Amino acid sequence: MNNAPITYPVIAIDGPAASGKSTVGRLLAEELDFLFLDTGFMYRAVTLAGLRAGIDLRDETAVTALSAQLNLDVQPAGKNEDGRHYTALLNGEDVTWALRTPEIDANVSLVSSYPGVRQEMVKRQRAFGQRGQVVMVGRDIGTVVMPDAPLKLYITASAAERARRRWRDRQQQGHAASFEEILADVKRRDDIDSHREVSPLRPADDAIIIDTTGHTVADIVADIIKKLSVIREP
Ligand code: DC
């Protein structure tokens, strides 16, 4: 890898659930010494806050009002050696693992479909983006949040492969769920995420599409770094 200064203040990565985009994004950020921002944590945190507050998550007005009141932040994983990619803070509390439960998975697509919630989260994501040197991962980063990002990647994999990965994660976290249930959930979330009215999941017109089915994360990251250095040539 050459050591010329990176002229890519924001790298936008989008893709469906469990496509490997977060793992790839985190490693890429590490490699480039960029901040890693997994924007899904924000929608998960709104969902968690709503559940804790006993709000009916179908109540769009209440969920939207709540989303504007939350203090959301991320910190590097630091000394935590529990497999986290970063530390997610909700009103100052470490909620990293509380955001990864099946209950949050089951409700987050609904919460993230609310235009008012999205507007609030996009505003916060852009503020992170303006700090520069960020690898930002989500569903609408290249299309809506950071449409001017100089490098946009759309990372995908077959539904079966994504369900296998999620199943493995669940096993490691001690949540029992059958592969069939997880596959059905992956497909259900794909359907909601790509058919919602506001900012549906889709690649930006100028995104590079990367299918991770059958490839290791290390290979994919190496490939992206290669693309970066090619693009970086004067
Ligand atoms: O990437 P994830 O599984 O943590 O995302 C959780 C949910 O949030 C998922 O239903 C899609 C939604 N999301 C979104 O709509 N836009 C983003 N930029 C990030 C996540």
Coordinates of C-alpha atoms in Angstrom, one line a residue, residues 123-232:
K123 CA -28.7 15.2 10.5
R124 CA -26.6 13.5 13.1
Q125 CA -24.8 11.3 10.6
R126 CA -23.9 14.3 8.5
A127 CA -22.4 16.0 11.5
F128 CA -20.1 12.9 11.9
G129 CA -19.3 13.1 8.2
Q130 CA -18.3 16.7 8.4
R131 CA -15.5 15.7 10.8
G132 CA -13.9 13.9 7.8
Q133 CA -11.8 10.8 7.8
V134 CA -14.9 8.6 8.3
V135 CA -15.9 5.2 7.0
M136 CA -19.7 5.4 7.2
V137 CA -21.8 2.3 6.9
G138 CA -25.6 2.0 6.4
R139 CA -28.4 1.7 3.9
D140 CA -28.6 5.2 2.4
I141 CA -25.2 6.7 3.0
G142 CA -24.2 7.0 -0.7
T143 CA -27.7 7.9 -1.9
V144 CA -28.9 10.4 0.9
V145 CA -26.6 11.0 3.8
M146 CA -23.3 11.6 2.0
P147 CA -24.2 11.8 -1.8
D148 CA -20.9 13.6 -2.4
A149 CA -18.7 11.0 -0.9
P150 CA -15.8 10.3 -3.3
L151 CA -15.9 6.6 -2.8
K152 CA -19.2 4.6 -2.5
L153 CA -19.3 0.9 -2.0
Y154 CA -22.4 -1.3 -2.1
I155 CA -21.6 -4.6 -0.3
T156 CA -23.9 -7.5 -0.8
A157 CA -24.2 -11.3 -0.5
S158 CA -26.8 -13.9 -1.2
A159 CA -29.7 -14.1 1.4
A160 CA -28.6 -17.7 2.4
E161 CA -25.0 -16.6 3.0
R162 CA -26.1 -13.6 5.0
A163 CA -28.5 -15.8 7.1
R164 CA -25.6 -18.2 7.7
R165 CA -23.4 -15.4 9.0
R166 CA -26.2 -14.0 11.2
W167 CA -26.9 -17.5 12.6
R168 CA -23.2 -17.9 13.5
D169 CA -23.2 -14.5 15.3
R170 CA -26.4 -15.5 17.2
Q171 CA -24.8 -18.8 18.3
Q172 CA -21.7 -17.0 19.6
Q173 CA -23.9 -14.5 21.5
G174 CA -25.9 -17.3 23.0
H175 CA -29.2 -16.5 21.4
A176 CA -30.8 -19.7 20.0
A177 CA -32.6 -19.3 16.7
S178 CA -33.1 -21.7 13.8
F179 CA -31.4 -21.0 10.5
E180 CA -34.9 -21.0 8.8
E181 CA -36.1 -18.3 11.2
I182 CA -33.0 -16.2 10.6
L183 CA -33.3 -16.6 6.8
A184 CA -36.9 -15.5 6.9
D185 CA -36.0 -12.5 9.1
V186 CA -33.2 -11.5 6.7
K187 CA -35.6 -11.7 3.7
R188 CA -38.3 -9.8 5.6
R189 CA -35.9 -7.0 6.5
D190 CA -34.6 -6.8 3.0
D191 CA -38.1 -6.4 1.8
I192 CA -38.9 -3.6 4.3
D193 CA -35.6 -1.9 3.8
S194 CA -35.7 -1.9 0.0
H195 CA -39.4 -1.0 -0.4
R196 CA -39.9 1.7 2.2
E197 CA -40.9 5.0 0.9
V198 CA -38.1 7.2 2.3
S199 CA -34.5 6.4 1.3
P200 CA -35.0 2.7 0.3
L201 CA -32.0 0.5 0.2
R202 CA -30.3 0.7 -3.2
P203 CA -26.9 1.3 -4.6
A204 CA -26.0 4.9 -5.5
D205 CA -25.6 5.2 -9.3
D206 CA -21.8 5.7 -8.9
A207 CA -21.3 2.9 -6.2
I208 CA -18.9 0.1 -6.8
I209 CA -20.9 -3.1 -6.2
I210 CA -19.1 -5.9 -4.3
D211 CA -20.6 -9.3 -3.8
T212 CA -19.0 -11.0 -0.7
T213 CA -20.5 -14.4 -1.3
G214 CA -17.7 -17.0 -1.0
H215 CA -15.0 -14.3 -0.3
T216 CA -13.1 -13.7 2.9
V217 CA -13.3 -10.3 4.6
A218 CA -9.5 -10.0 4.3
D219 CA -9.7 -10.4 0.5
I220 CA -12.4 -7.9 0.2
V221 CA -10.7 -5.3 2.3
A222 CA -7.4 -5.8 0.3
D223 CA -9.4 -5.4 -2.9
I224 CA -10.9 -2.1 -1.7
I225 CA -7.5 -0.8 -0.6
K226 CA -6.2 -1.7 -4.1
K227 CA -9.1 0.2 -5.7
L228 CA -8.3 3.2 -3.4
S229 CA -4.7 3.3 -4.5
V230 CA -5.6 3.0 -8.1
I231 CA -8.1 5.8 -7.8
R232 CA -5.5 7.8 -5.8

